[in-house]
Short mmCIF file of C-alpha atoms in Angstrom, two decimals:
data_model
loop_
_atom_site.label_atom_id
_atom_site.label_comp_id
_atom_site.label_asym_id
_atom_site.label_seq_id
_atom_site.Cartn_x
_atom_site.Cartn_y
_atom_site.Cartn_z
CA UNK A 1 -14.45 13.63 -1.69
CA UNK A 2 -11.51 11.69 -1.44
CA UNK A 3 -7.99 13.45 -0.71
CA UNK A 4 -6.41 11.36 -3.17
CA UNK A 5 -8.09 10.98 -6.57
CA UNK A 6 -6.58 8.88 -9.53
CA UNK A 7 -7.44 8.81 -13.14
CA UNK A 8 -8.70 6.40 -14.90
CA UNK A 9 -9.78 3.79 -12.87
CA UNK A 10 -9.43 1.45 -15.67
CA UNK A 11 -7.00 1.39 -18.71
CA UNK A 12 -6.73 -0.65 -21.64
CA UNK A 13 -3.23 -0.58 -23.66
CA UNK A 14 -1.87 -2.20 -26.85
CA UNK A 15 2.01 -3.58 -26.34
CA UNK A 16 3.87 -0.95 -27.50
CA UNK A 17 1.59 2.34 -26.61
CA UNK A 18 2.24 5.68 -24.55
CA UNK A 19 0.90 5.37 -21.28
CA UNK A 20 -0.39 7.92 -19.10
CA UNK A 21 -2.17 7.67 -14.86
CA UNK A 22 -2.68 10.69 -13.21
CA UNK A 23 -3.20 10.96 -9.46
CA UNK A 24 -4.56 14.41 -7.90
CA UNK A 25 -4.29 15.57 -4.17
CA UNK A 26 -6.27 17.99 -2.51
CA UNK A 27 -4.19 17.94 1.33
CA UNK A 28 -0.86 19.24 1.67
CA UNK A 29 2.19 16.53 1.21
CA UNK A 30 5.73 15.81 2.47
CA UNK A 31 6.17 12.82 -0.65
CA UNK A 32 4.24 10.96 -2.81
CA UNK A 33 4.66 7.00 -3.88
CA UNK A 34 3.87 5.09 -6.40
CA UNK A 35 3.15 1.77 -6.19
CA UNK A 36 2.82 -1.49 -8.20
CA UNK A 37 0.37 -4.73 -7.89
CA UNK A 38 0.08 -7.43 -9.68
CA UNK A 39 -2.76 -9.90 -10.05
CA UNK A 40 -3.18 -11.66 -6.52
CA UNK A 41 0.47 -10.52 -5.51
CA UNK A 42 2.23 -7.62 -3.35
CA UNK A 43 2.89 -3.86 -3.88
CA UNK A 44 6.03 -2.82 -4.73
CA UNK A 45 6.89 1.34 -4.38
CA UNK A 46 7.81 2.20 -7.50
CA UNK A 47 8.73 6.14 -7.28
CA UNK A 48 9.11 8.37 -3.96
CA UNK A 49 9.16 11.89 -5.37
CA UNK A 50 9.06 15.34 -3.33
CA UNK A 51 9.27 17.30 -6.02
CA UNK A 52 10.11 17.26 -9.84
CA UNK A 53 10.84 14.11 -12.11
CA UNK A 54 12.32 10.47 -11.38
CA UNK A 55 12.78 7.88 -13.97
CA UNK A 56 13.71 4.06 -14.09
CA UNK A 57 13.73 1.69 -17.03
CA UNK A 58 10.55 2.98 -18.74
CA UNK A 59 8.83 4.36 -16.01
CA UNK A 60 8.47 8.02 -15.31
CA UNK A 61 7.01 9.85 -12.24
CA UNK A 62 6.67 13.79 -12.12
CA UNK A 63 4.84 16.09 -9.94
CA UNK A 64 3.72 19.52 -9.45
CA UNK A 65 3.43 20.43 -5.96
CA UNK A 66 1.51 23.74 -6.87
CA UNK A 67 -1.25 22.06 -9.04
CA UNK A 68 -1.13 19.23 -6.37
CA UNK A 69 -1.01 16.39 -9.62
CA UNK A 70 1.63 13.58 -10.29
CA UNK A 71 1.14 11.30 -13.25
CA UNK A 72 3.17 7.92 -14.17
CA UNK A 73 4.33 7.71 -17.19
CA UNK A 74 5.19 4.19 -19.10
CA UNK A 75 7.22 3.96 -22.51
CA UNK A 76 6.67 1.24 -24.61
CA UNK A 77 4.11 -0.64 -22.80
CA UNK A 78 4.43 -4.34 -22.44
CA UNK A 79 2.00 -6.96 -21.07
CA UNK A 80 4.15 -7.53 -17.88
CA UNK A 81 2.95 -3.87 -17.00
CA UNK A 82 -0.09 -5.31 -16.38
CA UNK A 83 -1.21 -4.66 -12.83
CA UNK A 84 -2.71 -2.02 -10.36
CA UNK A 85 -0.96 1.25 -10.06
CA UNK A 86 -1.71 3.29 -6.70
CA UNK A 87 -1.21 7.08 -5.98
CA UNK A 88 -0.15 7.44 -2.07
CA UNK A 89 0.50 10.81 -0.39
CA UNK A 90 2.34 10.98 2.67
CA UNK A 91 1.50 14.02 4.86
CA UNK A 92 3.69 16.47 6.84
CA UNK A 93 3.61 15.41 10.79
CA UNK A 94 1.64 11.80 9.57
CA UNK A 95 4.25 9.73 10.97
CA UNK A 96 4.53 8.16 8.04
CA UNK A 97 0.74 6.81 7.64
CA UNK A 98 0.38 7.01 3.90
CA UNK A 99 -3.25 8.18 2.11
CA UNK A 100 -3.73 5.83 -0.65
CA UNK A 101 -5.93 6.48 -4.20
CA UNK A 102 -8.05 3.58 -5.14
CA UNK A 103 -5.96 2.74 -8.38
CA UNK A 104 -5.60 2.29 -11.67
CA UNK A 105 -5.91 -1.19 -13.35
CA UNK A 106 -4.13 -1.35 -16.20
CA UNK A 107 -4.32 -4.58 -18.79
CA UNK A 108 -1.84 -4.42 -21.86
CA UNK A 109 -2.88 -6.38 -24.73
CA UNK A 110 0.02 -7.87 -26.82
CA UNK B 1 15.96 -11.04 0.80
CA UNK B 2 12.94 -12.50 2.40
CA UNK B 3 11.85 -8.25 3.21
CA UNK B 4 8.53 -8.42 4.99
CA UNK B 5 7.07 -11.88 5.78
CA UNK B 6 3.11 -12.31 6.43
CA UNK B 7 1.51 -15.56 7.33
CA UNK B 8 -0.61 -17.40 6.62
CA UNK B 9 -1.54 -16.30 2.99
CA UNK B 10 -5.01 -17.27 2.68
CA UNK B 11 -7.29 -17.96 5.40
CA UNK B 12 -11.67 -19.00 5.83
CA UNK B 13 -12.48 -18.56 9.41
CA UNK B 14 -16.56 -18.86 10.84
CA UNK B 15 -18.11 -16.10 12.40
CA UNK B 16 -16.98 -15.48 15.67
CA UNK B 17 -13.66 -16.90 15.55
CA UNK B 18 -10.29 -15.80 16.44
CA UNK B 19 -7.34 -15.49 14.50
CA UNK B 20 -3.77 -13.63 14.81
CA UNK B 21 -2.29 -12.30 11.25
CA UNK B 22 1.68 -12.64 11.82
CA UNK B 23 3.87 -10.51 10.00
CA UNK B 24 7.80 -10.36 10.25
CA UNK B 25 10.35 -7.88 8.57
CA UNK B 26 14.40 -8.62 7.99
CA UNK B 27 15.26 -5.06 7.55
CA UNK B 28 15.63 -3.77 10.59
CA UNK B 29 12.88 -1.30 10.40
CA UNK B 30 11.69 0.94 13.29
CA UNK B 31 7.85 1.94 11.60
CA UNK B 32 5.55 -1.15 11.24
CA UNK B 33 2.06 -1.09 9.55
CA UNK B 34 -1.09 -3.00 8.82
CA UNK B 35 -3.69 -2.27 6.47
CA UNK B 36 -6.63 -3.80 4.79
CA UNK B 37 -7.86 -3.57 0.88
CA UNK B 38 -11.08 -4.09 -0.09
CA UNK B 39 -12.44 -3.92 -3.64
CA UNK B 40 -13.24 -0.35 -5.01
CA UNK B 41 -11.68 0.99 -2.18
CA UNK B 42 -7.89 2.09 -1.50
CA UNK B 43 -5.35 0.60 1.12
CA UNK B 44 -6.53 1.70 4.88
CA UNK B 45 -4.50 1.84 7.68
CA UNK B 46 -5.81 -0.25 10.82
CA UNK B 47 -3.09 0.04 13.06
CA UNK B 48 0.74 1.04 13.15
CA UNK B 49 4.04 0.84 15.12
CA UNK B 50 6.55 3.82 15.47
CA UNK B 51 8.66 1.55 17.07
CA UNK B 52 9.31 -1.43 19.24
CA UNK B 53 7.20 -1.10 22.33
CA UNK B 54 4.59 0.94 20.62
CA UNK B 55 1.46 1.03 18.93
CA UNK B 56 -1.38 3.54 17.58
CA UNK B 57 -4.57 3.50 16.06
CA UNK B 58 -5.15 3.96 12.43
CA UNK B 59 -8.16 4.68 10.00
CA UNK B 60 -10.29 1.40 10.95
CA UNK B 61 -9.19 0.08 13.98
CA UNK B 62 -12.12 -1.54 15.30
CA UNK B 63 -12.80 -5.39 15.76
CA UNK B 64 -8.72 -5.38 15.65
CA UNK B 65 -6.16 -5.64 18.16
CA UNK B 66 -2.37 -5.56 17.46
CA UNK B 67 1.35 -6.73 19.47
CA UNK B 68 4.14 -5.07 18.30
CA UNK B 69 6.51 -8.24 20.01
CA UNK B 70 9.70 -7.25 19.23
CA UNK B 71 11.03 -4.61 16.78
CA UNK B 72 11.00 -7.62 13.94
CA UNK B 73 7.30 -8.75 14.52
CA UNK B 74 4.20 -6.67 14.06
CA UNK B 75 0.95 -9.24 14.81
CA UNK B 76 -2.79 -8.20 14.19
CA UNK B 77 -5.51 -10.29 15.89
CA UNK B 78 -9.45 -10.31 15.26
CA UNK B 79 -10.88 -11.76 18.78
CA UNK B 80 -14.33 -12.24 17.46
CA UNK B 81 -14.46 -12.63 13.39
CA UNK B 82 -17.09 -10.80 11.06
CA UNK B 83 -17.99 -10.99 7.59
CA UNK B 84 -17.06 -7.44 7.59
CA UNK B 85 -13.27 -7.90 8.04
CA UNK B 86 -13.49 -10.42 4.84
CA UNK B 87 -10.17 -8.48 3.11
CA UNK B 88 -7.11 -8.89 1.80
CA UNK B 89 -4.82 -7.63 5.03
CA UNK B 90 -0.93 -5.89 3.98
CA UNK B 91 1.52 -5.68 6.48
CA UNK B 92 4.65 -2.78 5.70
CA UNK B 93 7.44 -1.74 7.35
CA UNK B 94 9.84 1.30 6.75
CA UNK B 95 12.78 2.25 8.42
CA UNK B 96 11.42 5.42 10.42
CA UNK B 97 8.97 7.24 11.13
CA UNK B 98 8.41 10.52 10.85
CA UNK B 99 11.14 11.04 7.70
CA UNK B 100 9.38 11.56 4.25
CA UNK B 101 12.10 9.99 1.91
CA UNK B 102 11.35 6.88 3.08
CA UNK B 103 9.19 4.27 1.12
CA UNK B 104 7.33 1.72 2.45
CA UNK B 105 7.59 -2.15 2.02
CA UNK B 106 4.88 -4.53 1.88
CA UNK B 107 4.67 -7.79 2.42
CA UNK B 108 2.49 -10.51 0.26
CA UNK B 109 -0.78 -9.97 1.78
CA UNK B 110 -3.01 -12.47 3.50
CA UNK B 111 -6.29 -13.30 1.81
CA UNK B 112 -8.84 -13.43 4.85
CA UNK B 113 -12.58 -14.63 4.05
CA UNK B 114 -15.08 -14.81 6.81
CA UNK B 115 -17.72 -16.63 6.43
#
């Protein structure tokens, strides 16, 4: 089983909609990323969070550390939101070597 | 605001070949990193720096070696290509080691197909 599980593997949006990706954990964690890609390009972290909420523009990260589950939240989905979204944890003592979900491909129709 | 620079971006070697994946950050960043994506799979770590002078096995370090050749350049080689390391390769940097409120940043990728 894979320590770092993410949910669903694919999505398909219409501009405009509500959009939910949920990563799950199963090790113990120091942080957790998120992380953008888009077609044929580079990630880009999105959110760092430890513990709680973090927002920017219409993106929203929370996590609960005791159900080990973080989901990303996006508001008002637009077609530039199309890309990959990956779930990393970062575990205590790892020196830094992040554990990376397989992630979530999301296309958003206009 | 170049960030992390990785060269060359695509790349069709033969069996058997070498080749040396260069990767350079401007952010004077201790922790250096390179990993490899394949499809259906996530991001794995094949080798790292901690710092300049350093360097440590990751998840899939075989068929790879790696220079860490100053603390601005992290390089990963393949001595003898397979069709096996056909990937996209990501090179990352962040500033240390070891401290969790860090995140990391990647560079481009380089598209690597072995035939």
């Amino acid at each position: 089983k894979n320590e770092v599980e993410q949910s669903p593997q694919n999505l398909t949006a219409q501009e405009g909609e509500f959009i939910t990706i949920n990563c799950s954990y199963s090790v113990g964690i120091s942080a957790l990323h998120w992380l953008q890609q888009h077609p044929g390009g580079g990630i880009v972290s999105l959110f760092m969070l430890s513990s709680g909420k973090k927002k920017h523009g219409r993106l929203i990260a929370t996590i609960n550390i005791q159900e080990k589950h973080s989901s990303l939240h996006i508001t008002a989905s637009h077609p530039r939101d199309s890309a990959v979204y990956i779930c990393a944890v970062l575990r205590p003592g790892s020196q830094g070597n992040l554990i990376f979900g397989k992630g979530t491909k999301l296309s958003v129709k206009p | 605001n170049a960030g992390v620079t990785q060269t060359p971006k695509f790349q069709v070697l033969k069996t058997g070949q070498s080749m040396t994946l260069q990767c350079a950050q401007d952010m004077n960043h201790n922790s250096m990193y390179w990993y490899r994506q394949d499809p259906g799979m996530g991001l794995r770590l094949i080798y790292y720096s901690a710092s300049e002078g350093t360097t440590d096995k990751g998840e899939v370090p075989n068929g790879y070696n790696v220079s860490r050749l100053n603390k601005r350049e992290f390089s990963l080689r393949l001595e003898s290509a397979a069709p096996s390391q056909t990937s996209v390769y990501f090179c990352a940097s962040r500033p240390n080691i070891g401290v969790s409120n860090q995140p990391q940043h990647f560079g481009d990728g380089t598209r690597l197909s072995i035939l």
